[in-house]
PDB file of C-alpha atoms in Angstrom:
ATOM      1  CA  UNK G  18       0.000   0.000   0.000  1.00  0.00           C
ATOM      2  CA  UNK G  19       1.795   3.454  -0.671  1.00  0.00           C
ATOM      3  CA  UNK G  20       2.279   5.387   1.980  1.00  0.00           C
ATOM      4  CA  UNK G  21      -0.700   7.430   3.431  1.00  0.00           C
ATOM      5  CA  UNK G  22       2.120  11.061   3.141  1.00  0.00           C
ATOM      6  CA  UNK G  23       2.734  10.224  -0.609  1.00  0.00           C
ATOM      7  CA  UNK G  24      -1.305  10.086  -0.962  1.00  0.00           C
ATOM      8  CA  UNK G  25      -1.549  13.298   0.876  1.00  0.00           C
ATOM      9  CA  UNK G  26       0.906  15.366  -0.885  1.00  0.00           C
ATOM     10  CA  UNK G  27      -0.765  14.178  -4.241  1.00  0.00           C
ATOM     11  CA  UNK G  28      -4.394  15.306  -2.984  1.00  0.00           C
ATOM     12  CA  UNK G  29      -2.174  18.383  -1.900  1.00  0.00           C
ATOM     13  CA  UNK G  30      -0.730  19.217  -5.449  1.00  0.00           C
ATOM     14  CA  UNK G  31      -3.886  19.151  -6.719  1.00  0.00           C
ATOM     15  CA  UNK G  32      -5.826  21.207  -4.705  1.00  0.00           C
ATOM     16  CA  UNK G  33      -2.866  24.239  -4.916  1.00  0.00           C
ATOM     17  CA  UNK G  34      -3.363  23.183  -8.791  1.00  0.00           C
ATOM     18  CA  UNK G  35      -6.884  24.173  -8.391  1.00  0.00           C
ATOM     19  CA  UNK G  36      -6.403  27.044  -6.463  1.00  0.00           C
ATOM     20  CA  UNK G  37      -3.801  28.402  -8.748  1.00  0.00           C
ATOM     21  CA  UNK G  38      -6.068  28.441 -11.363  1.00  0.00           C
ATOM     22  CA  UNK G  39      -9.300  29.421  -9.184  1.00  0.00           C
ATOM     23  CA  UNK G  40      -6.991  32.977  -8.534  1.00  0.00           C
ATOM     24  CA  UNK G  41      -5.541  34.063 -11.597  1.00  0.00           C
ATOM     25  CA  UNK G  42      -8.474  32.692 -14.240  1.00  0.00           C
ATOM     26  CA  UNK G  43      -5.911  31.297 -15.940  1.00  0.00           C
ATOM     27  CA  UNK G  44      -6.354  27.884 -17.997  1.00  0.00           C
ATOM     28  CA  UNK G  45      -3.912  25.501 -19.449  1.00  0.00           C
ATOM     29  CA  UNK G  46      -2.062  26.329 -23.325  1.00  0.00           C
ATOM     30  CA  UNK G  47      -3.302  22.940 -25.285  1.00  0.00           C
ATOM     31  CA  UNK G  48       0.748  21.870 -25.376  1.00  0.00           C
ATOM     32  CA  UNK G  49       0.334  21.751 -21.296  1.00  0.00           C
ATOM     33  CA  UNK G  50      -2.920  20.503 -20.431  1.00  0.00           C
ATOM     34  CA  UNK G  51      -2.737  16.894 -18.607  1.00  0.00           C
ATOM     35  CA  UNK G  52      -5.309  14.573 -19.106  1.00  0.00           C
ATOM     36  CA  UNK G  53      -7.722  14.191 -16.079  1.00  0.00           C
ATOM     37  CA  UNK G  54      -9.920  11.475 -14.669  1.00  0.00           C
ATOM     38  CA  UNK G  55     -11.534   9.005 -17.004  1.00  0.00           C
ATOM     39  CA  UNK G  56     -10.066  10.529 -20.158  1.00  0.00           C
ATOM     40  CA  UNK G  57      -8.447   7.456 -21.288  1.00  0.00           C
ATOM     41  CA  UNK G  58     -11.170   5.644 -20.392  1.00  0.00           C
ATOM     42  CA  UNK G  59     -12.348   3.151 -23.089  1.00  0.00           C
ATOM     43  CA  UNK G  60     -15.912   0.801 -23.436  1.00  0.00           C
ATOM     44  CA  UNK G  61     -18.323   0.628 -21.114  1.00  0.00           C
ATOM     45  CA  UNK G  62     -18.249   0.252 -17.323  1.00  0.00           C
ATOM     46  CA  UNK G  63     -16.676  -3.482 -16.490  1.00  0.00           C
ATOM     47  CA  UNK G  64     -18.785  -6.158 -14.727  1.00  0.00           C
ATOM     48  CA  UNK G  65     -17.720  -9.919 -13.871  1.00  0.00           C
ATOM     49  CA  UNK G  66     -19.363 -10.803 -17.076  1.00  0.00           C
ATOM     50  CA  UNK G  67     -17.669  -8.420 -19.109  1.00  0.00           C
ATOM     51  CA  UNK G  68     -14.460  -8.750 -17.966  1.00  0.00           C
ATOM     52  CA  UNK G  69     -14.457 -12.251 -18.124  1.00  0.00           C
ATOM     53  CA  UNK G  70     -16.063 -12.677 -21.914  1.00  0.00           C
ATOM     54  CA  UNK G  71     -14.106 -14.181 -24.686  1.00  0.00           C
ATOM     55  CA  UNK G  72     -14.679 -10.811 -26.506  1.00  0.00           C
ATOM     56  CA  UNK G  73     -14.806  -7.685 -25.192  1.00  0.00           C
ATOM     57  CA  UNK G  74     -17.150  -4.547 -26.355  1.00  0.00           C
ATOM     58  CA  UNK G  75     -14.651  -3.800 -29.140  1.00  0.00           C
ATOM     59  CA  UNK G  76     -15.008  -5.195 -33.023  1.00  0.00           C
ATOM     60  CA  UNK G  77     -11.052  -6.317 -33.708  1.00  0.00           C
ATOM     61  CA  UNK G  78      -9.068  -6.294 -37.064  1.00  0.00           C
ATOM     62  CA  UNK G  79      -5.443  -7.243 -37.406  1.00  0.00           C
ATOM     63  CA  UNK G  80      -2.301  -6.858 -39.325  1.00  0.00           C
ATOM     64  CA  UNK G  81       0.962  -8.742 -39.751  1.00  0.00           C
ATOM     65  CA  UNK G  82       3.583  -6.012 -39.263  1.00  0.00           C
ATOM     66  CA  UNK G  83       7.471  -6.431 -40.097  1.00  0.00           C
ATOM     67  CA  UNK G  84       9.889  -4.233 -38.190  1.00  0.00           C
ATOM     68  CA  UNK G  85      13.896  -3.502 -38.911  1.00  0.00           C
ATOM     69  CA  UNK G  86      14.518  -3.660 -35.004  1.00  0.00           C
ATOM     70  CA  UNK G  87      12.586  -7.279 -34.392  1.00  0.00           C
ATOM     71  CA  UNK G  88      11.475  -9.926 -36.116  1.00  0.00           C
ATOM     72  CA  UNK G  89       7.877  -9.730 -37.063  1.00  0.00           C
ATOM     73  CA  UNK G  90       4.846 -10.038 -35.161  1.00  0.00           C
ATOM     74  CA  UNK G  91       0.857  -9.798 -35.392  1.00  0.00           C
ATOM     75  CA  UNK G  92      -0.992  -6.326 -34.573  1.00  0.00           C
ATOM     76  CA  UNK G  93      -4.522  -6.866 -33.148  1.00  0.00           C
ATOM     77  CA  UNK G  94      -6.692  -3.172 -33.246  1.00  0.00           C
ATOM     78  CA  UNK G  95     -10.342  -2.017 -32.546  1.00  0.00           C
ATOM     79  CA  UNK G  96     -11.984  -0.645 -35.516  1.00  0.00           C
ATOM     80  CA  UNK G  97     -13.403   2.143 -33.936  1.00  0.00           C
ATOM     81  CA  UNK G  98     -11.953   5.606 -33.554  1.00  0.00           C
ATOM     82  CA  UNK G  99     -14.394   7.457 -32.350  1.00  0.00           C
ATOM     83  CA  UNK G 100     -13.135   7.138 -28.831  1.00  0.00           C
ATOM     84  CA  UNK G 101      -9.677   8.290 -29.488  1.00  0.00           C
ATOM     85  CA  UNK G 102      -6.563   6.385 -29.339  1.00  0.00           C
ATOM     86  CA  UNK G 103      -5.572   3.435 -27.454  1.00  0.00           C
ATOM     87  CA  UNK G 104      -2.840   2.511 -24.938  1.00  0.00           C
ATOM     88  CA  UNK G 105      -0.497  -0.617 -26.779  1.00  0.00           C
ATOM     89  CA  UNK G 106       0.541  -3.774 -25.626  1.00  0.00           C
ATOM     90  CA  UNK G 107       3.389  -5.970 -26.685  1.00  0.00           C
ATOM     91  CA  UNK G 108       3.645  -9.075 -25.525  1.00  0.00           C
ATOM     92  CA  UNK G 109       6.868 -12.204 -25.947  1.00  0.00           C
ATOM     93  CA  UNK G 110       6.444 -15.972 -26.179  1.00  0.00           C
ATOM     94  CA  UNK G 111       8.995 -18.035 -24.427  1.00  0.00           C
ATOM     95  CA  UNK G 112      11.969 -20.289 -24.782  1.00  0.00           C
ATOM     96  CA  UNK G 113      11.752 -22.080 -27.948  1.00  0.00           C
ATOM     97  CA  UNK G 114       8.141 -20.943 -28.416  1.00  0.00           C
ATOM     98  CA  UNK G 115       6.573 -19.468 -31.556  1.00  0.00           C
ATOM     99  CA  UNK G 116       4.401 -16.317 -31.690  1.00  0.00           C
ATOM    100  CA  UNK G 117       1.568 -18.297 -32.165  1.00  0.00           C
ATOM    101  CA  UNK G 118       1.457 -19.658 -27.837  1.00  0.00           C
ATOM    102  CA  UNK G 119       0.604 -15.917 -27.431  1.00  0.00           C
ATOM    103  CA  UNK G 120      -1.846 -15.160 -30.230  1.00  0.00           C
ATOM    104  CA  UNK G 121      -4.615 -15.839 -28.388  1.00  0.00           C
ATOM    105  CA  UNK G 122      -4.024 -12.271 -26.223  1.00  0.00           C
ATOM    106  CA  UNK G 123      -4.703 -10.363 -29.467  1.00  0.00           C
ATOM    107  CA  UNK G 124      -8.268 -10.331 -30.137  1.00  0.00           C
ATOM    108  CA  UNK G 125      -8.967 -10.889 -26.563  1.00  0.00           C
ATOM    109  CA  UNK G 126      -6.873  -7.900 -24.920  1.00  0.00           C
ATOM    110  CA  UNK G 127      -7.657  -5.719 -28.283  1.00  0.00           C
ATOM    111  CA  UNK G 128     -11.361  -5.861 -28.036  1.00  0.00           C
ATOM    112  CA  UNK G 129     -11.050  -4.644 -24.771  1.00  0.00           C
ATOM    113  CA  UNK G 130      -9.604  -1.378 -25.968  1.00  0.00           C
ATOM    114  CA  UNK G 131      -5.972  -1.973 -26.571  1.00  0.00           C
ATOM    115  CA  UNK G 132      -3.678  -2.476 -29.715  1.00  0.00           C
ATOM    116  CA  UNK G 133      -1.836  -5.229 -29.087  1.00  0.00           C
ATOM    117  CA  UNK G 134       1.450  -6.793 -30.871  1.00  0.00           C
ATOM    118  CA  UNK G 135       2.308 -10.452 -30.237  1.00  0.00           C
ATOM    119  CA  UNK G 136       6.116 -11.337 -31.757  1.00  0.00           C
ATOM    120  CA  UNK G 137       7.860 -13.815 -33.274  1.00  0.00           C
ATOM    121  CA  UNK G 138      10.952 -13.577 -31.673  1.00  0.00           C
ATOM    122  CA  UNK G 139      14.608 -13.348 -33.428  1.00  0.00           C
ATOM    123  CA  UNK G 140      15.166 -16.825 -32.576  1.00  0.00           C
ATOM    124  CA  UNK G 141      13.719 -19.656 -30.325  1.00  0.00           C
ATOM    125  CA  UNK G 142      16.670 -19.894 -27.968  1.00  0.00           C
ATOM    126  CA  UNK G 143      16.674 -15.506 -27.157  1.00  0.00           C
ATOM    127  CA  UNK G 144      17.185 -15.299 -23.514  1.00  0.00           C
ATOM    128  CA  UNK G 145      15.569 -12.555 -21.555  1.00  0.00           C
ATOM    129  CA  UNK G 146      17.483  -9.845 -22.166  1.00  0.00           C
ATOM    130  CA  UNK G 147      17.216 -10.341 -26.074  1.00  0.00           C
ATOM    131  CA  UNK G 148      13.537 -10.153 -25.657  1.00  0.00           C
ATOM    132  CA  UNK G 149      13.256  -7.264 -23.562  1.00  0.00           C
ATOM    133  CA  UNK G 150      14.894  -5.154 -26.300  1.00  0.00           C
ATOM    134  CA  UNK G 151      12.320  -7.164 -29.095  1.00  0.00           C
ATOM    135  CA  UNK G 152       9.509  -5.741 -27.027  1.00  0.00           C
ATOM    136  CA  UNK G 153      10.968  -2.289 -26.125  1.00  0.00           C
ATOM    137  CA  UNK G 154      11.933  -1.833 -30.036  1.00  0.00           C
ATOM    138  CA  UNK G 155       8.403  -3.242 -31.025  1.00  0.00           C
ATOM    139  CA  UNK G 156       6.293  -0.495 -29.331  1.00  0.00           C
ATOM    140  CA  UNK G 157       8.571   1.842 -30.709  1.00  0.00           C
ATOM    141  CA  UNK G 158       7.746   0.656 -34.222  1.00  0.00           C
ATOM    142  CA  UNK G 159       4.555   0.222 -33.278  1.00  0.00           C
ATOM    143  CA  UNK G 160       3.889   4.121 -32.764  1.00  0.00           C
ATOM    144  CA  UNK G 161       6.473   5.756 -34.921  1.00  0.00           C
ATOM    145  CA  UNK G 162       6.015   3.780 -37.880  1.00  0.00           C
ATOM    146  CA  UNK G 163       3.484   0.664 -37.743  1.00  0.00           C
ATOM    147  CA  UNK G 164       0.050   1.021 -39.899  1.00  0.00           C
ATOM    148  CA  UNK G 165      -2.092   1.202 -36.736  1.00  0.00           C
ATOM    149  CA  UNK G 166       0.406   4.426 -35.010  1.00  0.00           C
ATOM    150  CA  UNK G 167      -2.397   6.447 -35.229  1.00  0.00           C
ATOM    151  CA  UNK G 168      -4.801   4.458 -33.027  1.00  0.00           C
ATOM    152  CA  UNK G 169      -2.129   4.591 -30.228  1.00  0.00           C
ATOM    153  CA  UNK G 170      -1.283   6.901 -27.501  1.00  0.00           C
ATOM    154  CA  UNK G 171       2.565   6.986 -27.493  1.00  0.00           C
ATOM    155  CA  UNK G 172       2.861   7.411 -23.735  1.00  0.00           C
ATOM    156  CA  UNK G 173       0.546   4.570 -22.510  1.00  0.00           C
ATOM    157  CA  UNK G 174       2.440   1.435 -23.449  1.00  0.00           C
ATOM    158  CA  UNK G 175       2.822  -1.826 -21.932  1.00  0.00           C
ATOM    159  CA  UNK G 176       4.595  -5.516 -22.228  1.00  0.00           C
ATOM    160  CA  UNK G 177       3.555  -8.749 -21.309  1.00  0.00           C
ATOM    161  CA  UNK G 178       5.674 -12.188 -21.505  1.00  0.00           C
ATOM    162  CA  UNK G 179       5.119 -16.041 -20.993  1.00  0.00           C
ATOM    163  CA  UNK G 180       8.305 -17.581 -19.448  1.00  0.00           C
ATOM    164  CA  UNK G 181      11.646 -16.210 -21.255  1.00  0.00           C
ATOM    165  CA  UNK G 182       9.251 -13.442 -22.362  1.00  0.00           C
ATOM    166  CA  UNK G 183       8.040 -12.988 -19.103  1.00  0.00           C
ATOM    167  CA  UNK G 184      11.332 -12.380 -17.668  1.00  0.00           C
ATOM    168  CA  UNK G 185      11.869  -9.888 -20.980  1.00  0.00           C
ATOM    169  CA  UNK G 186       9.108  -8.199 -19.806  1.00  0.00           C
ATOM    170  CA  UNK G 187      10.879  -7.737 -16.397  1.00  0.00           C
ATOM    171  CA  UNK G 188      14.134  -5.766 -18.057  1.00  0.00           C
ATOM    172  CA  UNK G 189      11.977  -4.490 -20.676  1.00  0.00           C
ATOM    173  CA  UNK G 190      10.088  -2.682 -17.725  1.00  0.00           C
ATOM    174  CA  UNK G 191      14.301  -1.464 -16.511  1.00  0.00           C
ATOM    175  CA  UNK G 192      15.044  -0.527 -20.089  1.00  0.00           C
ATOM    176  CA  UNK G 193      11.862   1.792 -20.398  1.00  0.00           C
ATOM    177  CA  UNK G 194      10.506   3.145 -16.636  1.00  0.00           C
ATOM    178  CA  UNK G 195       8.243   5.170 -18.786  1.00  0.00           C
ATOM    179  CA  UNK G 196       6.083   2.038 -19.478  1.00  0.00           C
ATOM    180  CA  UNK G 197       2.553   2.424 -17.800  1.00  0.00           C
ATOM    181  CA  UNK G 198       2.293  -1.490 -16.861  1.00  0.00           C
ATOM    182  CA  UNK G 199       4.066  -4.843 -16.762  1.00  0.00           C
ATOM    183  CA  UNK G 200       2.763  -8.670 -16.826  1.00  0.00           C
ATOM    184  CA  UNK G 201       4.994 -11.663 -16.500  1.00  0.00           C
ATOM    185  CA  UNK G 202       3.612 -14.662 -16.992  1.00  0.00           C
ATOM    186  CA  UNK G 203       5.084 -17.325 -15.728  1.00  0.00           C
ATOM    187  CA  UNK G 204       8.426 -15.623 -15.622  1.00  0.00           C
ATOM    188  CA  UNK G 205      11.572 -16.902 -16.039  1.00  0.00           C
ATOM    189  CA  UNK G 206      15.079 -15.013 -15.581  1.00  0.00           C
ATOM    190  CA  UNK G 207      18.400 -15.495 -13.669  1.00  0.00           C
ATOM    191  CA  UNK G 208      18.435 -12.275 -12.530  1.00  0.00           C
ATOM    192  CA  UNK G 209      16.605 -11.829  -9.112  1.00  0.00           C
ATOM    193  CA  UNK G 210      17.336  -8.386  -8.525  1.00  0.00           C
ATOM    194  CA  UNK G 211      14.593  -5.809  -9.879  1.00  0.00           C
ATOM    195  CA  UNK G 212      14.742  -3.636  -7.355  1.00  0.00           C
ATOM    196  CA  UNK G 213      15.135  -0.562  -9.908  1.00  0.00           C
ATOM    197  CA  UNK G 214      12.143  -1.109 -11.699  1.00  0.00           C
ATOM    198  CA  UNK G 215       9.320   1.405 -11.409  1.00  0.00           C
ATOM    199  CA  UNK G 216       6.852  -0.330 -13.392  1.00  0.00           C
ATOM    200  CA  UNK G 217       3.980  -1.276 -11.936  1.00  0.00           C
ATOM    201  CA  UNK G 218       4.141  -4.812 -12.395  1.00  0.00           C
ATOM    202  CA  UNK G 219       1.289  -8.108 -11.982  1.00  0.00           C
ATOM    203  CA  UNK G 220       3.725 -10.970 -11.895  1.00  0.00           C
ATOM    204  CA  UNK G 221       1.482 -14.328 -12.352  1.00  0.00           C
ATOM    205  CA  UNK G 222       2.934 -17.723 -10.999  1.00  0.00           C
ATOM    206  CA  UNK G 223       1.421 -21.294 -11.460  1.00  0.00           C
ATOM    207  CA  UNK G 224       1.365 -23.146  -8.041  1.00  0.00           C
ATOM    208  CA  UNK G 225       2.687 -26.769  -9.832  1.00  0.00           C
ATOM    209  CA  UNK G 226       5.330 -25.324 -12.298  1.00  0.00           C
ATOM    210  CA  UNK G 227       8.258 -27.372 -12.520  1.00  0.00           C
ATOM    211  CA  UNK G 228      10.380 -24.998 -14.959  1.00  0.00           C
ATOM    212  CA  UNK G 229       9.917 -21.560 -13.663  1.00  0.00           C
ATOM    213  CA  UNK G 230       8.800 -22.545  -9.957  1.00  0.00           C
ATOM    214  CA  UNK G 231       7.580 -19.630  -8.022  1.00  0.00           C
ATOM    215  CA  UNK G 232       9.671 -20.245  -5.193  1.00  0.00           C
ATOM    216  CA  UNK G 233      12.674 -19.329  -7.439  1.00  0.00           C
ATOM    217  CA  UNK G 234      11.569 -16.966 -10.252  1.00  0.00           C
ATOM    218  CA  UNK G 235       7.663 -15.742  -9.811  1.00  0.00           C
ATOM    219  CA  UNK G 236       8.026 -15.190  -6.048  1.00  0.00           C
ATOM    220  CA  UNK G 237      11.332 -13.207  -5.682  1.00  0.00           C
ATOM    221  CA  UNK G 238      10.571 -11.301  -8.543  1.00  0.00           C
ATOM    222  CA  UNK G 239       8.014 -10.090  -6.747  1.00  0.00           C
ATOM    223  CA  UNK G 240       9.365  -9.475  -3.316  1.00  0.00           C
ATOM    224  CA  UNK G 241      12.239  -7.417  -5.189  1.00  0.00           C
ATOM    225  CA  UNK G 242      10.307  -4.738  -6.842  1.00  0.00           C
ATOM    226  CA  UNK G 243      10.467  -2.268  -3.768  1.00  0.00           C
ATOM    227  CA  UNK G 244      10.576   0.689  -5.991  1.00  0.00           C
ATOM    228  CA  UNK G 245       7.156  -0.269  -8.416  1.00  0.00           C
ATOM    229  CA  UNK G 246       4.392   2.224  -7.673  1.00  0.00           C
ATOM    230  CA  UNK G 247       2.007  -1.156  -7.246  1.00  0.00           C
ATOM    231  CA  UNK G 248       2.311  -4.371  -7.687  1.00  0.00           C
ATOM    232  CA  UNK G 249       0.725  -8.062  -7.356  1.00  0.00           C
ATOM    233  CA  UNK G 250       1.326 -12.151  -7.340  1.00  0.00           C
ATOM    234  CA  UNK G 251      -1.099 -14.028  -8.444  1.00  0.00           C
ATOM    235  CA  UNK G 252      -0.325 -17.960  -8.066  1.00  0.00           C
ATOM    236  CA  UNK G 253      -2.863 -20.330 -10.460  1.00  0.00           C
ATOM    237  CA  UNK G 254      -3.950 -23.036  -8.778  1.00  0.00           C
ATOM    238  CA  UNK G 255      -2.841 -26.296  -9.947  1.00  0.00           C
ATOM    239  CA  UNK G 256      -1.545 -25.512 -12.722  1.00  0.00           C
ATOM    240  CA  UNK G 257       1.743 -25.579 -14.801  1.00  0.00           C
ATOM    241  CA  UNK G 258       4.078 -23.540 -16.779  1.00  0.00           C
ATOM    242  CA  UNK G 259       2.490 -23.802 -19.901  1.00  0.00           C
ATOM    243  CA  UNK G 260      -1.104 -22.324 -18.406  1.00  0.00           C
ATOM    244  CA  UNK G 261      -0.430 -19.016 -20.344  1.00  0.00           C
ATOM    245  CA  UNK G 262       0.093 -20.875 -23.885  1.00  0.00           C
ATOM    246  CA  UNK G 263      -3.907 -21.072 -23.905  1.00  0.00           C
ATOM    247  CA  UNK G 264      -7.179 -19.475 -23.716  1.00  0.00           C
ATOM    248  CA  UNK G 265      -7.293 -18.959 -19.887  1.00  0.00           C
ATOM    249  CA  UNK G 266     -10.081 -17.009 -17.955  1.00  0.00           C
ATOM    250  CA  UNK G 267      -8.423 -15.960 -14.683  1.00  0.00           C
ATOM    251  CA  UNK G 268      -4.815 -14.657 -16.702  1.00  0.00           C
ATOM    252  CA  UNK G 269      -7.710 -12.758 -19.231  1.00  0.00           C
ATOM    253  CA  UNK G 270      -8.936 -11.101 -16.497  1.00  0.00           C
ATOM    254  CA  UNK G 271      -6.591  -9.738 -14.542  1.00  0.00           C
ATOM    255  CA  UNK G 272      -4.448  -8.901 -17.387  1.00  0.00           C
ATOM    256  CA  UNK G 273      -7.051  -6.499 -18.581  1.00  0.00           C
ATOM    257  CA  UNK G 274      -7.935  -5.522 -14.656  1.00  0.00           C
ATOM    258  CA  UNK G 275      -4.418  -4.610 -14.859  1.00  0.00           C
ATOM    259  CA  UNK G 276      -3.851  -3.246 -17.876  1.00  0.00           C
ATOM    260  CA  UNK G 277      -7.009  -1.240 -17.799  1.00  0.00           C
ATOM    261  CA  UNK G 278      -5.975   0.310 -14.401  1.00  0.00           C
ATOM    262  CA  UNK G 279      -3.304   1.732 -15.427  1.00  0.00           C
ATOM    263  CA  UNK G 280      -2.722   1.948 -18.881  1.00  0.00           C
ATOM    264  CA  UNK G 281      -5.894   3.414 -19.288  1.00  0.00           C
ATOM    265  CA  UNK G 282      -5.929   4.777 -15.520  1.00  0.00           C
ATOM    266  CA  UNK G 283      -9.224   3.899 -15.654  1.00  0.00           C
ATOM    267  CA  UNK G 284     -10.331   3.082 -11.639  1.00  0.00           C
ATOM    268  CA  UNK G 285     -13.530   1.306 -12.635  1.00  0.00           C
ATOM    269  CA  UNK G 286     -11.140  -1.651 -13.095  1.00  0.00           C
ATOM    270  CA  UNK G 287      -9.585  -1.573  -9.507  1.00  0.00           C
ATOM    271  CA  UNK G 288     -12.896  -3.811  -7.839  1.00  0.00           C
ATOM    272  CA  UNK G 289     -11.475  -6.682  -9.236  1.00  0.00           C
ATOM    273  CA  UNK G 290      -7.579  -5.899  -7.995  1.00  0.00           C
ATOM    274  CA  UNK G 291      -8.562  -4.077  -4.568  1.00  0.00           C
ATOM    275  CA  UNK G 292      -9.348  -5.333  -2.088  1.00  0.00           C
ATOM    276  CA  UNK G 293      -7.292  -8.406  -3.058  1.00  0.00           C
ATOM    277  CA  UNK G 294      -9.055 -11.966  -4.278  1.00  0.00           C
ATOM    278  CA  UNK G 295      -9.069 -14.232  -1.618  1.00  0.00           C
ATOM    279  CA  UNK G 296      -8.307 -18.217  -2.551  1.00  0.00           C
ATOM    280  CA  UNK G 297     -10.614 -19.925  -4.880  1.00  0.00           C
ATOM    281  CA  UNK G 298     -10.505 -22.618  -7.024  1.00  0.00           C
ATOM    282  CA  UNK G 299      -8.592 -20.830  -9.335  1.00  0.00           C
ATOM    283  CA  UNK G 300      -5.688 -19.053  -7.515  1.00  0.00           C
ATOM    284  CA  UNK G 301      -3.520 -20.217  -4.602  1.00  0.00           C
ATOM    285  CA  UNK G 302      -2.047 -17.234  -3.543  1.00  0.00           C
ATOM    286  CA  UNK G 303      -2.662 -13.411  -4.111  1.00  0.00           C
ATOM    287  CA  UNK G 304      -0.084 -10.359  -3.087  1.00  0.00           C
ATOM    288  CA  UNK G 305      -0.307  -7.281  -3.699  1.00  0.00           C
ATOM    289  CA  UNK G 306      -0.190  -3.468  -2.456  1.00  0.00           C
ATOM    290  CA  UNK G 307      -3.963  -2.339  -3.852  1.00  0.00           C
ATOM    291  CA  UNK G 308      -3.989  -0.372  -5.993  1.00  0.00           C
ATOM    292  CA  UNK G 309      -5.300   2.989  -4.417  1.00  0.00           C
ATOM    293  CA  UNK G 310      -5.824   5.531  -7.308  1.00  0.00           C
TER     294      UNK G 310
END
């Protein structure tokens, strides 16, 4: 939970904002103004049902796109404009795994309200590192020179990553602090340490996985990210490393819980992050700090 003085000298920088304003009449020149509650905002309000669909409220397209500073990958977009642009997500497959374990986040994620790349990595055997730079160097094609940049806010990007690609998504998160959110799946890296990372970061662990056990990857990962805004463990029940490489309701929705909170800053997302899930059938453990807007 932040601290209760870092939540009062926010409210406190906004009100003298206010009262700045309030005394000289002035208003904001278009190159300053900030965006302000629910502007990024994007579909309806969420329910259970909603969140947990196999399609969201957005109609999807996609695109094969081809970048000089990765390999190539699949962009998944919602046709509409009319509610502005979108915040982007790029997401890695792991070790030895084609882009096609991860495709299934496109349509669902994007017709949520995000543009979302899934790669085919350089090659099979790229360890984390390798695919933190893929993912970093996709977004930045993505909105400097992809065919969807124009449905895409530049400074609300993400990065997910299954295993290998989790772990990317870790030093992707080092590489760029100005990403808005973070999602390992399953994650996988022999570094530890994250400590530096600012991101805030959903790490998800599965409670029987034999290749990236949570007691040695998932789980420290987590306790090291002192400096991340927020952050959370979720721990699937039962279930193995390769529970991200399919169609899976529980990673669906808090992926877009967390994505929607804050890539799209969009609070009406935080009742299913805060207060935290207890147990169920589906998860075995759940950390976090709760989110607090």
């Amino acid at each position: 939970m932040r601290h209760a003085s870092t939540r009062t000298a926010k409210r406190l920088g906004l009100l003298s904002g206010a009262a700045a304003l309030a005394v000289t009449g002035a208003s904001l020149l278009p190159q300053q103004a900030q965006a302000g509650p629910g502007d990024f905002q994007r579909g309806p309000a969420p329910t259970e049902q909603s969140i947990t669909a196999e399609r969201g409220p957005f109609a999807t397209a996609q695109t094969t796109v081809d970048g000089p500073t990765f390999n190539k990958g699949t962009a998944y977009y919602p046709t509409d404009t009319s509610q502005g642009t979108f915040g982007a997500v790029a997401i890695s497959p792991g070790f030895l795994s084609p882009e096609a374990v991860v495709s299934w986040y496109g349509p669902r994620l994007a017709s949520q309200g995000f543009v979302v790349l899934t790669l085919e990595t350089n090659s099979g055997t790229d360890q984390p590192d390798d695919r933190a730079t893929q993912l970093v160097n996709a977004l930045d094609f993505l909105v400097q020179s992809s065919s969807v940049k124009n449905r895409i806010d530049p400074n609300r990007l993400a990065v997910m990553g299954h295993s290998m690609g989790g772990g990317g998504s870790l030093k992707a998160s080092e590489l760029r602090p100005s990403l808005k959110a973070a999602i390992p799946l399953m994650p996988w890296n022999n570094d530890k340490t994250w400590q530096g990372d600012r991101v805030p970061t959903m790490i998800m662990g599965a409670q029987n996985d034999a290749i990236a056990s949570p007691a040695s990857h998932a789980k420290p990962f987590y306790d090291s990210l002192t400096s991340a805004p927020e952050k959370a463990y979720l721990e699937l029940r039962g279930e193995g490393h390769l529970v991200a490489v399919s169609p899976n309701v529980t990673i669906a929705k808090y992926s877009i819980a967390w994505l929607k909170r804050f890539v799209d800053e969009d609070v009406r997302y935080e009742q299913f992050l805060c207060p935290a899930p207890a147990p169920n059938q589906q998860i075995s453990e759940y950390r976090n700090t709760c989110p607090t807007g």
